[in-house]
Tab-separated table of N, CA and C in Angstrom:
chain	number	residue	atom	x	y	z
A	1	MET	N	-17.709	4.383	-3.588
A	1	MET	CA	-16.564	3.483	-3.444
A	1	MET	C	-15.317	4.236	-3.905
A	2	ARG	N	-14.291	4.229	-3.068
A	2	ARG	CA	-13.003	4.833	-3.411
A	2	ARG	C	-12.015	3.715	-3.709
A	3	ASN	N	-11.117	3.959	-4.661
A	3	ASN	CA	-10.070	3.005	-5.021
A	3	ASN	C	-8.731	3.505	-4.532
A	4	LEU	N	-7.952	2.603	-3.935
A	4	LEU	CA	-6.630	2.942	-3.428
A	4	LEU	C	-5.628	1.923	-3.948
A	5	LEU	N	-4.527	2.420	-4.496
A	5	LEU	CA	-3.455	1.569	-5.015
A	5	LEU	C	-2.269	1.646	-4.077
A	6	PHE	N	-1.845	0.486	-3.557
A	6	PHE	CA	-0.635	0.397	-2.746
A	6	PHE	C	0.511	0.004	-3.667
A	7	LEU	N	1.576	0.790	-3.651
A	7	LEU	CA	2.726	0.533	-4.512
A	7	LEU	C	3.948	0.127	-3.711
A	8	CYS	N	4.703	-0.782	-4.279
A	8	CYS	CA	5.980	-1.212	-3.724
A	8	CYS	C	6.850	-1.642	-4.904
A	9	THR	N	8.014	-2.130	-4.641
A	9	THR	CA	8.883	-2.559	-5.733
A	9	THR	C	8.463	-3.931	-6.256
A	10	GLY	N	8.502	-4.958	-5.417
A	10	GLY	CA	8.252	-6.319	-5.864
A	10	GLY	C	6.803	-6.754	-5.870
A	11	ASN	N	5.934	-6.023	-5.170
A	11	ASN	CA	4.522	-6.363	-5.053
A	11	ASN	C	4.352	-7.837	-4.672
A	12	SER	N	5.044	-8.219	-3.587
A	12	SER	CA	4.933	-9.600	-3.139
A	12	SER	C	4.609	-9.725	-1.654
A	13	ALA	N	4.777	-8.645	-0.879
A	13	ALA	CA	4.546	-8.757	0.562
A	13	ALA	C	3.763	-7.556	1.097
A	14	ARG	N	4.441	-6.417	1.369
A	14	ARG	CA	3.776	-5.272	2.012
A	14	ARG	C	2.550	-4.777	1.255
A	15	SER	N	2.697	-4.535	-0.019
A	15	SER	CA	1.571	-3.997	-0.794
A	15	SER	C	0.440	-5.020	-0.906
A	16	ILE	N	0.786	-6.292	-0.966
A	16	ILE	CA	-0.221	-7.363	-1.002
A	16	ILE	C	-0.978	-7.411	0.322
A	17	LEU	N	-0.240	-7.338	1.445
A	17	LEU	CA	-0.892	-7.319	2.754
A	17	LEU	C	-1.846	-6.135	2.848
A	18	ALA	N	-1.381	-4.961	2.417
A	18	ALA	CA	-2.209	-3.754	2.499
A	18	ALA	C	-3.466	-3.883	1.650
A	19	GLU	N	-3.333	-4.421	0.446
A	19	GLU	CA	-4.495	-4.623	-0.428
A	19	GLU	C	-5.548	-5.488	0.268
A	20	ALA	N	-5.124	-6.601	0.840
A	20	ALA	CA	-6.056	-7.524	1.487
A	20	ALA	C	-6.687	-6.898	2.729
A	21	ILE	N	-5.895	-6.196	3.512
A	21	ILE	CA	-6.426	-5.566	4.730
A	21	ILE	C	-7.469	-4.511	4.368
A	22	LEU	N	-7.153	-3.649	3.394
A	22	LEU	CA	-8.107	-2.607	3.013
A	22	LEU	C	-9.381	-3.205	2.446
A	23	ASN	N	-9.251	-4.258	1.659
A	23	ASN	CA	-10.457	-4.850	1.079
A	23	ASN	C	-11.381	-5.427	2.142
A	24	ARG	N	-10.826	-5.884	3.254
A	24	ARG	CA	-11.699	-6.371	4.327
A	24	ARG	C	-12.229	-5.217	5.164
A	25	LEU	N	-11.339	-4.321	5.600
A	25	LEU	CA	-11.767	-3.242	6.492
A	25	LEU	C	-12.573	-2.161	5.770
A	26	GLY	N	-12.325	-1.977	4.481
A	26	GLY	CA	-13.001	-0.933	3.715
A	26	GLY	C	-14.453	-1.235	3.405
A	27	GLU	N	-14.824	-2.484	3.439
A	27	GLU	CA	-16.187	-2.980	3.255
A	27	GLU	C	-17.137	-2.034	2.518
A	28	GLY	N	-16.976	-1.945	1.225
A	28	GLY	CA	-17.894	-1.163	0.419
A	28	GLY	C	-17.599	0.320	0.336
A	29	ARG	N	-16.646	0.805	1.143
A	29	ARG	CA	-16.267	2.218	1.087
A	29	ARG	C	-14.975	2.404	0.312
A	30	TRP	N	-14.052	1.475	0.464
A	30	TRP	CA	-12.747	1.515	-0.208
A	30	TRP	C	-12.489	0.166	-0.850
A	31	ARG	N	-11.830	0.202	-1.991
A	31	ARG	CA	-11.375	-1.027	-2.636
A	31	ARG	C	-9.870	-0.908	-2.836
A	32	GLY	N	-9.142	-1.914	-2.364
A	32	GLY	CA	-7.691	-1.895	-2.441
A	32	GLY	C	-7.148	-2.650	-3.641
A	33	PHE	N	-6.043	-2.132	-4.162
A	33	PHE	CA	-5.290	-2.754	-5.243
A	33	PHE	C	-3.825	-2.657	-4.859
A	34	SER	N	-2.981	-3.443	-5.511
A	34	SER	CA	-1.544	-3.328	-5.275
A	34	SER	C	-0.798	-3.590	-6.569
A	35	ALA	N	0.413	-3.035	-6.623
A	35	ALA	CA	1.258	-3.220	-7.806
A	35	ALA	C	2.703	-2.891	-7.426
A	36	GLY	N	3.611	-3.229	-8.328
A	36	GLY	CA	5.019	-2.964	-8.082
A	36	GLY	C	5.713	-2.380	-9.294
A	37	SER	N	6.830	-1.700	-9.032
A	37	SER	CA	7.625	-1.139	-10.120
A	37	SER	C	8.409	-2.233	-10.842
A	38	ARG	N	8.803	-3.253	-10.104
A	38	ARG	CA	9.492	-4.419	-10.677
A	38	ARG	C	8.913	-5.666	-9.997
A	39	PRO	N	7.683	-6.019	-10.374
A	39	PRO	CA	7.002	-7.119	-9.684
A	39	PRO	C	7.768	-8.435	-9.793
A	40	LEU	N	7.751	-9.172	-8.699
A	40	LEU	CA	8.442	-10.461	-8.661
A	40	LEU	C	7.685	-11.536	-9.434
A	41	GLY	N	6.410	-11.303	-9.688
A	41	GLY	CA	5.617	-12.289	-10.423
A	41	GLY	C	5.006	-13.358	-9.539
A	42	ARG	N	5.218	-13.258	-8.228
A	42	ARG	CA	4.620	-14.210	-7.290
A	42	ARG	C	4.424	-13.511	-5.953
A	43	VAL	N	3.396	-13.914	-5.260
A	43	VAL	CA	3.143	-13.388	-3.924
A	43	VAL	C	3.966	-14.211	-2.941
A	44	ASN	N	4.582	-13.543	-1.981
A	44	ASN	CA	5.395	-14.233	-0.982
A	44	ASN	C	4.521	-15.238	-0.227
A	45	PRO	N	4.949	-16.502	-0.139
A	45	PRO	CA	4.142	-17.525	0.552
A	45	PRO	C	3.857	-17.182	2.017
A	46	ARG	N	4.783	-16.483	2.680
A	46	ARG	CA	4.524	-16.090	4.075
A	46	ARG	C	3.388	-15.075	4.145
A	47	ALA	N	3.312	-14.175	3.167
A	47	ALA	CA	2.221	-13.203	3.134
A	47	ALA	C	0.893	-13.924	2.960
A	48	VAL	N	0.848	-14.881	2.056
A	48	VAL	CA	-0.382	-15.647	1.818
A	48	VAL	C	-0.775	-16.413	3.082
A	49	ALA	N	0.177	-17.087	3.699
A	49	ALA	CA	-0.123	-17.870	4.912
A	49	ALA	C	-0.637	-16.975	6.036
A	50	LEU	N	-0.033	-15.809	6.218
A	50	LEU	CA	-0.465	-14.893	7.267
A	50	LEU	C	-1.876	-14.373	6.979
A	51	LEU	N	-2.121	-13.978	5.750
A	51	LEU	CA	-3.454	-13.485	5.403
A	51	LEU	C	-4.508	-14.558	5.634
A	52	GLU	N	-4.220	-15.774	5.231
A	52	GLU	CA	-5.170	-16.865	5.446
A	52	GLU	C	-5.380	-17.123	6.938
A	53	ALA	N	-4.295	-17.066	7.723
A	53	ALA	CA	-4.408	-17.273	9.164
A	53	ALA	C	-5.253	-16.187	9.828
A	54	ARG	N	-5.240	-14.988	9.241
A	54	ARG	CA	-6.023	-13.878	9.777
A	54	ARG	C	-7.411	-13.778	9.138
A	55	GLY	N	-7.774	-14.772	8.338
A	55	GLY	CA	-9.113	-14.837	7.783
A	55	GLY	C	-9.359	-14.035	6.514
A	56	HIS	N	-8.311	-13.618	5.828
A	56	HIS	CA	-8.468	-12.864	4.578
A	56	HIS	C	-8.555	-13.815	3.390
A	57	PRO	N	-9.417	-13.524	2.434
A	57	PRO	CA	-9.384	-14.303	1.189
A	57	PRO	C	-8.098	-13.973	0.425
A	58	THR	N	-7.505	-14.960	-0.190
A	58	THR	CA	-6.255	-14.730	-0.929
A	58	THR	C	-6.393	-15.043	-2.415
A	59	ALA	N	-7.525	-15.574	-2.826
A	59	ALA	CA	-7.736	-15.846	-4.246
A	59	ALA	C	-7.683	-14.523	-5.000
A	60	GLY	N	-6.976	-14.506	-6.082
A	60	GLY	CA	-6.890	-13.309	-6.904
A	60	GLY	C	-5.734	-12.388	-6.565
A	61	LEU	N	-5.067	-12.602	-5.423
A	61	LEU	CA	-3.899	-11.775	-5.116
A	61	LEU	C	-2.764	-12.174	-6.056
A	62	ALA	N	-2.130	-11.184	-6.662
A	62	ALA	CA	-1.067	-11.473	-7.625
A	62	ALA	C	-0.074	-10.326	-7.646
A	63	SER	N	1.169	-10.669	-7.944
A	63	SER	CA	2.227	-9.673	-8.118
A	63	SER	C	2.129	-9.148	-9.549
A	64	LYS	N	1.928	-7.834	-9.672
A	64	LYS	CA	1.725	-7.246	-11.001
A	64	LYS	C	2.389	-5.881	-11.088
A	65	GLY	N	2.611	-5.435	-12.306
A	65	GLY	CA	3.256	-4.150	-12.538
A	65	GLY	C	2.305	-2.975	-12.436
A	66	TRP	N	2.829	-1.846	-12.002
A	66	TRP	CA	2.004	-0.654	-11.810
A	66	TRP	C	1.498	-0.045	-13.101
A	67	GLU	N	2.109	-0.407	-14.222
A	67	GLU	CA	1.647	0.141	-15.507
A	67	GLU	C	0.206	-0.285	-15.810
A	68	LEU	N	-0.238	-1.400	-15.242
A	68	LEU	CA	-1.630	-1.833	-15.426
A	68	LEU	C	-2.618	-0.785	-14.923
A	69	PHE	N	-2.226	-0.044	-13.889
A	69	PHE	CA	-3.121	0.917	-13.267
A	69	PHE	C	-2.991	2.317	-13.863
A	70	ALA	N	-2.082	2.478	-14.807
A	70	ALA	CA	-1.945	3.752	-15.512
A	70	ALA	C	-2.619	3.687	-16.887
A	71	ALA	N	-3.119	2.512	-17.244
A	71	ALA	CA	-3.758	2.322	-18.549
A	71	ALA	C	-5.125	3.017	-18.575
A	72	ASP	N	-5.578	3.335	-19.772
A	72	ASP	CA	-6.864	4.025	-19.943
A	72	ASP	C	-8.041	3.236	-19.384
A	73	ASP	N	-7.978	1.903	-19.457
A	73	ASP	CA	-9.102	1.086	-19.003
A	73	ASP	C	-8.969	0.622	-17.549
A	74	ALA	N	-7.972	1.132	-16.837
A	74	ALA	CA	-7.757	0.743	-15.434
A	74	ALA	C	-8.774	1.434	-14.524
A	75	PRO	N	-9.031	0.834	-13.362
A	75	PRO	CA	-9.889	1.524	-12.398
A	75	PRO	C	-9.273	2.874	-12.040
A	76	ARG	N	-10.080	3.883	-11.909
A	76	ARG	CA	-9.598	5.220	-11.539
A	76	ARG	C	-9.253	5.224	-10.046
A	77	MET	N	-8.037	5.627	-9.726
A	77	MET	CA	-7.587	5.642	-8.340
A	77	MET	C	-7.904	6.969	-7.670
A	78	ASP	N	-8.390	6.869	-6.440
A	78	ASP	CA	-8.631	8.054	-5.619
A	78	ASP	C	-7.420	8.378	-4.767
A	79	ALA	N	-6.609	7.361	-4.483
A	79	ALA	CA	-5.404	7.549	-3.674
A	79	ALA	C	-4.364	6.508	-4.074
A	80	ILE	N	-3.101	6.910	-3.941
A	80	ILE	CA	-1.972	6.010	-4.195
A	80	ILE	C	-1.022	6.159	-3.020
A	81	ILE	N	-0.698	5.032	-2.394
A	81	ILE	CA	0.182	5.034	-1.227
A	81	ILE	C	1.345	4.089	-1.483
A	82	THR	N	2.556	4.607	-1.343
A	82	THR	CA	3.738	3.756	-1.443
A	82	THR	C	4.053	3.211	-0.055
A	83	VAL	N	4.485	1.950	-0.003
A	83	VAL	CA	4.773	1.321	1.282
A	83	VAL	C	6.230	0.883	1.411
A	84	CYS	N	7.058	1.226	0.446
A	84	CYS	CA	8.479	0.915	0.569
A	84	CYS	C	9.296	2.073	0.030
A	85	ASP	N	10.579	2.074	0.354
A	85	ASP	CA	11.432	3.166	-0.093
A	85	ASP	C	12.395	2.755	-1.199
A	86	SER	N	12.478	1.482	-1.543
A	86	SER	CA	13.461	1.061	-2.544
A	86	SER	C	13.064	1.467	-3.952
A	87	ALA	N	11.844	1.920	-4.143
A	87	ALA	CA	11.415	2.387	-5.467
A	87	ALA	C	11.722	3.867	-5.663
A	88	ALA	N	12.317	4.511	-4.678
A	88	ALA	CA	12.619	5.934	-4.785
A	88	ALA	C	13.508	6.204	-5.988
A	89	GLY	N	13.214	7.262	-6.682
A	89	GLY	CA	14.014	7.658	-7.830
A	89	GLY	C	13.593	7.018	-9.136
A	90	GLU	N	12.689	6.055	-9.097
A	90	GLU	CA	12.230	5.421	-10.324
A	90	GLU	C	11.174	6.294	-10.988
A	91	ALA	N	11.105	6.232	-12.300
A	91	ALA	CA	10.072	6.960	-13.018
A	91	ALA	C	8.738	6.262	-12.775
A	92	CYS	N	7.752	7.027	-12.377
A	92	CYS	CA	6.428	6.479	-12.117
A	92	CYS	C	5.533	6.726	-13.321
A	93	PRO	N	4.532	5.892	-13.497
A	93	PRO	CA	3.566	6.156	-14.565
A	93	PRO	C	2.814	7.455	-14.301
A	94	VAL	N	2.194	7.958	-15.311
A	94	VAL	CA	1.301	9.102	-15.156
A	94	VAL	C	-0.048	8.539	-14.736
A	95	TRP	N	-0.565	9.000	-13.607
A	95	TRP	CA	-1.820	8.470	-13.092
A	95	TRP	C	-2.980	9.284	-13.616
A	96	PRO	N	-3.974	8.626	-14.202
A	96	PRO	CA	-5.168	9.332	-14.665
A	96	PRO	C	-5.869	10.006	-13.483
A	97	GLY	N	-6.407	11.160	-13.710
A	97	GLY	CA	-7.100	11.890	-12.648
A	97	GLY	C	-6.107	12.581	-11.737
A	98	HIS	N	-6.532	12.892	-10.567
A	98	HIS	CA	-5.687	13.571	-9.586
A	98	HIS	C	-5.761	12.847	-8.249
A	99	PRO	N	-5.229	11.617	-8.187
A	99	PRO	CA	-5.333	10.875	-6.924
A	99	PRO	C	-4.492	11.512	-5.823
A	100	LEU	N	-4.975	11.357	-4.591
A	100	LEU	CA	-4.181	11.751	-3.432
A	100	LEU	C	-2.989	10.810	-3.367
A	101	THR	N	-1.848	11.301	-2.927
A	101	THR	CA	-0.662	10.453	-2.808
A	101	THR	C	-0.063	10.594	-1.421
A	102	ALA	N	0.520	9.508	-0.942
A	102	ALA	CA	1.178	9.512	0.359
A	102	ALA	C	2.228	8.407	0.387
A	103	HIS	N	3.127	8.518	1.351
A	103	HIS	CA	4.159	7.502	1.538
A	103	HIS	C	4.060	6.950	2.954
A	104	TRP	N	3.894	5.630	3.049
A	104	TRP	CA	3.853	4.941	4.328
A	104	TRP	C	5.008	3.947	4.378
A	105	GLY	N	6.234	4.424	4.250
A	105	GLY	CA	7.391	3.541	4.221
A	105	GLY	C	7.486	2.644	5.441
A	106	MET	N	7.938	1.431	5.180
A	106	MET	CA	8.101	0.460	6.262
A	106	MET	C	9.079	-0.627	5.823
A	107	PRO	N	9.698	-1.299	6.770
A	107	PRO	CA	10.663	-2.353	6.424
A	107	PRO	C	10.013	-3.504	5.655
A	108	ASP	N	10.791	-4.132	4.810
A	108	ASP	CA	10.315	-5.270	4.018
A	108	ASP	C	10.437	-6.546	4.836
A	109	PRO	N	9.322	-7.165	5.213
A	109	PRO	CA	9.426	-8.391	6.002
A	109	PRO	C	10.078	-9.528	5.228
A	110	ALA	N	9.987	-9.505	3.915
A	110	ALA	CA	10.596	-10.561	3.102
A	110	ALA	C	12.119	-10.474	3.098
A	111	ALA	N	12.670	-9.342	3.526
A	111	ALA	CA	14.123	-9.165	3.539
A	111	ALA	C	14.759	-9.575	4.872
A	112	VAL	N	13.944	-9.986	5.825
A	112	VAL	CA	14.469	-10.356	7.139
A	112	VAL	C	15.223	-11.674	7.050
A	113	ALA	N	16.469	-11.621	7.466
A	113	ALA	CA	17.301	-12.829	7.491
A	113	ALA	C	17.142	-13.491	8.862
A	114	GLY	N	17.360	-14.758	8.895
A	114	GLY	CA	17.262	-15.464	10.163
A	114	GLY	C	16.382	-16.683	10.048
A	115	ASP	N	16.026	-17.199	11.210
A	115	ASP	CA	15.225	-18.415	11.233
A	115	ASP	C	13.757	-18.120	10.915
A	116	GLU	N	12.985	-19.175	10.873
A	116	GLU	CA	11.563	-19.069	10.542
A	116	GLU	C	10.810	-18.177	11.527
A	117	ARG	N	11.200	-18.242	12.794
A	117	ARG	CA	10.530	-17.423	13.804
A	117	ARG	C	10.757	-15.938	13.547
A	118	ALA	N	11.990	-15.544	13.194
A	118	ALA	CA	12.295	-14.140	12.904
A	118	ALA	C	11.534	-13.662	11.674
A	119	ALA	N	11.498	-14.490	10.652
A	119	ALA	CA	10.775	-14.122	9.434
A	119	ALA	C	9.278	-13.987	9.717
A	120	GLY	N	8.726	-14.921	10.458
A	120	GLY	CA	7.310	-14.861	10.805
A	120	GLY	C	6.977	-13.624	11.624
A	121	ALA	N	7.857	-13.282	12.562
A	121	ALA	CA	7.648	-12.090	13.392
A	121	ALA	C	7.683	-10.826	12.540
A	122	ALA	N	8.540	-10.786	11.530
A	122	ALA	CA	8.618	-9.623	10.639
A	122	ALA	C	7.322	-9.456	9.852
A	123	PHE	N	6.760	-10.548	9.373
A	123	PHE	CA	5.501	-10.473	8.643
A	123	PHE	C	4.360	-10.058	9.570
A	124	GLU	N	4.339	-10.589	10.785
A	124	GLU	CA	3.310	-10.198	11.762
A	124	GLU	C	3.402	-8.703	12.058
A	125	ALA	N	4.628	-8.194	12.257
A	125	ALA	CA	4.822	-6.767	12.544
A	125	ALA	C	4.364	-5.907	11.368
A	126	ALA	N	4.678	-6.327	10.149
A	126	ALA	CA	4.250	-5.573	8.960
A	126	ALA	C	2.734	-5.560	8.868
A	127	TYR	N	2.108	-6.708	9.073
A	127	TYR	CA	0.646	-6.796	9.029
A	127	TYR	C	0.035	-5.867	10.072
A	128	ASP	N	0.538	-5.940	11.307
A	128	ASP	CA	-0.028	-5.132	12.387
A	128	ASP	C	0.112	-3.635	12.103
A	129	LEU	N	1.266	-3.203	11.584
A	129	LEU	CA	1.474	-1.798	11.262
A	129	LEU	C	0.522	-1.355	10.150
A	130	LEU	N	0.408	-2.160	9.105
A	130	LEU	CA	-0.515	-1.824	8.020
A	130	LEU	C	-1.955	-1.790	8.504
A	131	HIS	N	-2.321	-2.716	9.362
A	131	HIS	CA	-3.683	-2.744	9.905
A	131	HIS	C	-3.964	-1.458	10.679
A	132	ARG	N	-3.022	-1.025	11.520
A	132	ARG	CA	-3.204	0.228	12.277
A	132	ARG	C	-3.329	1.415	11.333
A	133	ARG	N	-2.468	1.462	10.318
A	133	ARG	CA	-2.485	2.594	9.387
A	133	ARG	C	-3.769	2.618	8.562
A	134	ILE	N	-4.214	1.476	8.102
A	134	ILE	CA	-5.439	1.429	7.299
A	134	ILE	C	-6.652	1.752	8.165
A	135	THR	N	-6.665	1.304	9.398
A	135	THR	CA	-7.743	1.667	10.322
A	135	THR	C	-7.774	3.184	10.507
A	136	ALA	N	-6.601	3.802	10.646
A	136	ALA	CA	-6.530	5.265	10.779
A	136	ALA	C	-7.027	5.951	9.508
A	137	LEU	N	-6.674	5.424	8.354
A	137	LEU	CA	-7.147	5.977	7.085
A	137	LEU	C	-8.672	5.963	7.022
A	138	LEU	N	-9.253	4.851	7.394
A	138	LEU	CA	-10.705	4.706	7.309
A	138	LEU	C	-11.446	5.614	8.289
A	139	ALA	N	-10.746	6.101	9.307
A	139	ALA	CA	-11.366	6.995	10.289
A	139	ALA	C	-11.339	8.455	9.845
A	140	ILE	N	-10.625	8.780	8.780
A	140	ILE	CA	-10.543	10.170	8.305
A	140	ILE	C	-11.848	10.543	7.603
A	141	PRO	N	-12.468	11.643	8.007
A	141	PRO	CA	-13.703	12.092	7.344
A	141	PRO	C	-13.356	12.855	6.055
A	142	LEU	N	-12.983	12.139	5.016
A	142	LEU	CA	-12.502	12.768	3.784
A	142	LEU	C	-13.511	13.700	3.140
A	143	GLU	N	-14.794	13.415	3.279
A	143	GLU	CA	-15.821	14.239	2.644
A	143	GLU	C	-15.756	15.682	3.108
A	144	GLY	N	-15.305	15.924	4.317
A	144	GLY	CA	-15.255	17.282	4.853
A	144	GLY	C	-13.921	17.971	4.682
A	145	LEU	N	-12.986	17.352	3.962
A	145	LEU	CA	-11.642	17.914	3.824
A	145	LEU	C	-11.362	18.379	2.404
A	146	SER	N	-10.553	19.415	2.294
A	146	SER	CA	-10.060	19.830	0.983
A	146	SER	C	-9.046	18.793	0.517
A	147	PRO	N	-8.719	18.751	-0.774
A	147	PRO	CA	-7.687	17.804	-1.230
A	147	PRO	C	-6.366	17.956	-0.476
A	148	ALA	N	-5.953	19.186	-0.193
A	148	ALA	CA	-4.697	19.400	0.533
A	148	ALA	C	-4.786	18.864	1.963
A	149	GLU	N	-5.928	19.079	2.614
A	149	GLU	CA	-6.115	18.571	3.975
A	149	GLU	C	-6.151	17.047	3.991
A	150	ALA	N	-6.831	16.451	3.001
A	150	ALA	CA	-6.899	14.996	2.913
A	150	ALA	C	-5.515	14.404	2.690
A	151	LYS	N	-4.748	15.004	1.779
A	151	LYS	CA	-3.384	14.526	1.510
A	151	LYS	C	-2.530	14.595	2.778
A	152	ALA	N	-2.625	15.702	3.507
A	152	ALA	CA	-1.848	15.857	4.742
A	152	ALA	C	-2.268	14.825	5.787
A	153	ALA	N	-3.564	14.598	5.923
A	153	ALA	CA	-4.059	13.637	6.915
A	153	ALA	C	-3.596	12.221	6.591
A	154	ILE	N	-3.689	11.842	5.323
A	154	ILE	CA	-3.250	10.499	4.920
A	154	ILE	C	-1.737	10.371	5.067
A	155	GLY	N	-1.005	11.427	4.729
A	155	GLY	CA	0.449	11.406	4.866
A	155	GLY	C	0.908	11.255	6.303
A	156	ARG	N	0.198	11.909	7.233
A	156	ARG	CA	0.572	11.814	8.653
A	156	ARG	C	0.506	10.380	9.163
A	157	ILE	N	-0.383	9.599	8.612
A	157	ILE	CA	-0.517	8.200	9.041
A	157	ILE	C	0.805	7.465	8.831
A	158	GLY	N	1.491	7.747	7.736
A	158	GLY	CA	2.753	7.080	7.429
A	158	GLY	C	3.919	7.528	8.274
A	159	GLU	N	3.713	8.539	9.097
A	159	GLU	CA	4.796	9.023	9.947
A	159	GLU	C	4.989	8.166	11.186
A	160	GLU	N	4.068	7.246	11.437
A	160	GLU	CA	4.227	6.324	12.554
A	160	GLU	C	5.436	5.447	12.280
A	161	THR	N	6.411	5.495	13.160
A	161	THR	CA	7.630	4.723	12.995
A	161	THR	C	7.540	3.439	13.807
A	162	PRO	N	7.748	2.297	13.163
A	162	PRO	CA	7.754	1.058	13.930
A	162	PRO	C	8.826	1.110	15.018
A	163	PRO	N	8.578	0.525	16.173
A	163	PRO	CA	9.549	0.555	17.264
A	163	PRO	C	10.938	0.087	16.811
A	164	GLY	N	11.950	0.879	17.162
A	164	GLY	CA	13.336	0.511	16.871
A	164	GLY	C	13.778	0.734	15.440
A	165	LEU	N	12.956	1.371	14.622
A	165	LEU	CA	13.311	1.584	13.223
A	165	LEU	C	13.270	3.056	12.873
A	166	ALA	N	14.154	3.471	11.988
A	166	ALA	CA	14.114	4.833	11.472
A	166	ALA	C	13.041	4.914	10.406
A	167	PRO	N	12.376	6.056	10.277
A	167	PRO	CA	11.371	6.167	9.218
A	167	PRO	C	12.018	6.068	7.847
A	168	ALA	N	11.315	5.458	6.921
A	168	ALA	CA	11.816	5.321	5.555
A	168	ALA	C	11.654	6.638	4.820
A	169	PRO	N	12.581	6.969	3.930
A	169	PRO	CA	12.432	8.201	3.160
A	169	PRO	C	11.246	8.096	2.209
A	170	ALA	N	10.645	9.221	1.924
A	170	ALA	CA	9.477	9.239	1.040
A	170	ALA	C	9.874	8.962	-0.396
A	171	MET	N	9.014	8.236	-1.083
A	171	MET	CA	9.205	7.969	-2.509
A	171	MET	C	8.634	9.142	-3.286
A	172	PRO	N	9.416	9.762	-4.174
A	172	PRO	CA	8.847	10.840	-4.975
A	172	PRO	C	7.717	10.302	-5.849
A	173	LEU	N	6.620	11.012	-5.852
A	173	LEU	CA	5.474	10.594	-6.638
A	173	LEU	C	5.249	11.568	-7.789
A	174	PRO	N	4.606	11.111	-8.843
A	174	PRO	CA	4.372	11.995	-9.979
A	174	PRO	C	3.402	13.093	-9.639
A	175	ARG	N	3.590	14.233	-10.264
A	175	ARG	CA	2.633	15.327	-10.143
A	175	ARG	C	1.421	14.970	-10.985
A	176	PRO	N	0.246	15.344	-10.550
A	176	PRO	CA	-0.936	15.060	-11.363
A	176	PRO	C	-0.764	15.605	-12.786
A	177	GLY	N	-1.084	14.753	-13.741
A	177	GLY	CA	-1.045	15.177	-15.139
A	177	GLY	C	0.321	15.116	-15.781
A	178	GLY	N	1.330	14.571	-15.127
A	178	GLY	CA	2.639	14.496	-15.763
A	178	GLY	C	3.629	13.695	-14.977
A	179	ARG	N	4.817	13.542	-15.537
A	179	ARG	CA	5.884	12.816	-14.844
A	179	ARG	C	6.582	13.753	-13.889
A	180	ARG	N	7.216	13.178	-12.844
A	180	ARG	CA	7.917	14.031	-11.892
A	180	ARG	C	9.192	14.549	-12.481
């Protein structure tokens, strides 16, 4: 079983969606977690409604800080993927071990202004993009790759740009064993 932590700023939408998607698609091979640099303390209700509509369990999903996953008693992460760019430049915790890191930047569906239909479409688009990216992740034969090859393969997944959007800049991640 591999553990993957999805990071974002508020940990209320994108990272929550990714956690739920990975936990379903990973089925015993990967376990997903999520956290934020400045967690909002609540999961976005649209994210919960979408996950439930798509058949995902939502019990236990919570907005939490990333420091929980840097603690000595935290699950050891095999990979850490950031899904937003607004956390760029923030000091990250020191991650135990040497997890693979990647950036899969994407627009925040919770930031979409407009009517209910526009907001719903933004959440659907975020879910679909994360689903495609996580499906691609699960198809990588990591056992046969060096750490550098695995990091490059996982990173390439985040290069998929949603239609009509510029790619988000990468969030600097900590070097293994220290702060960036």
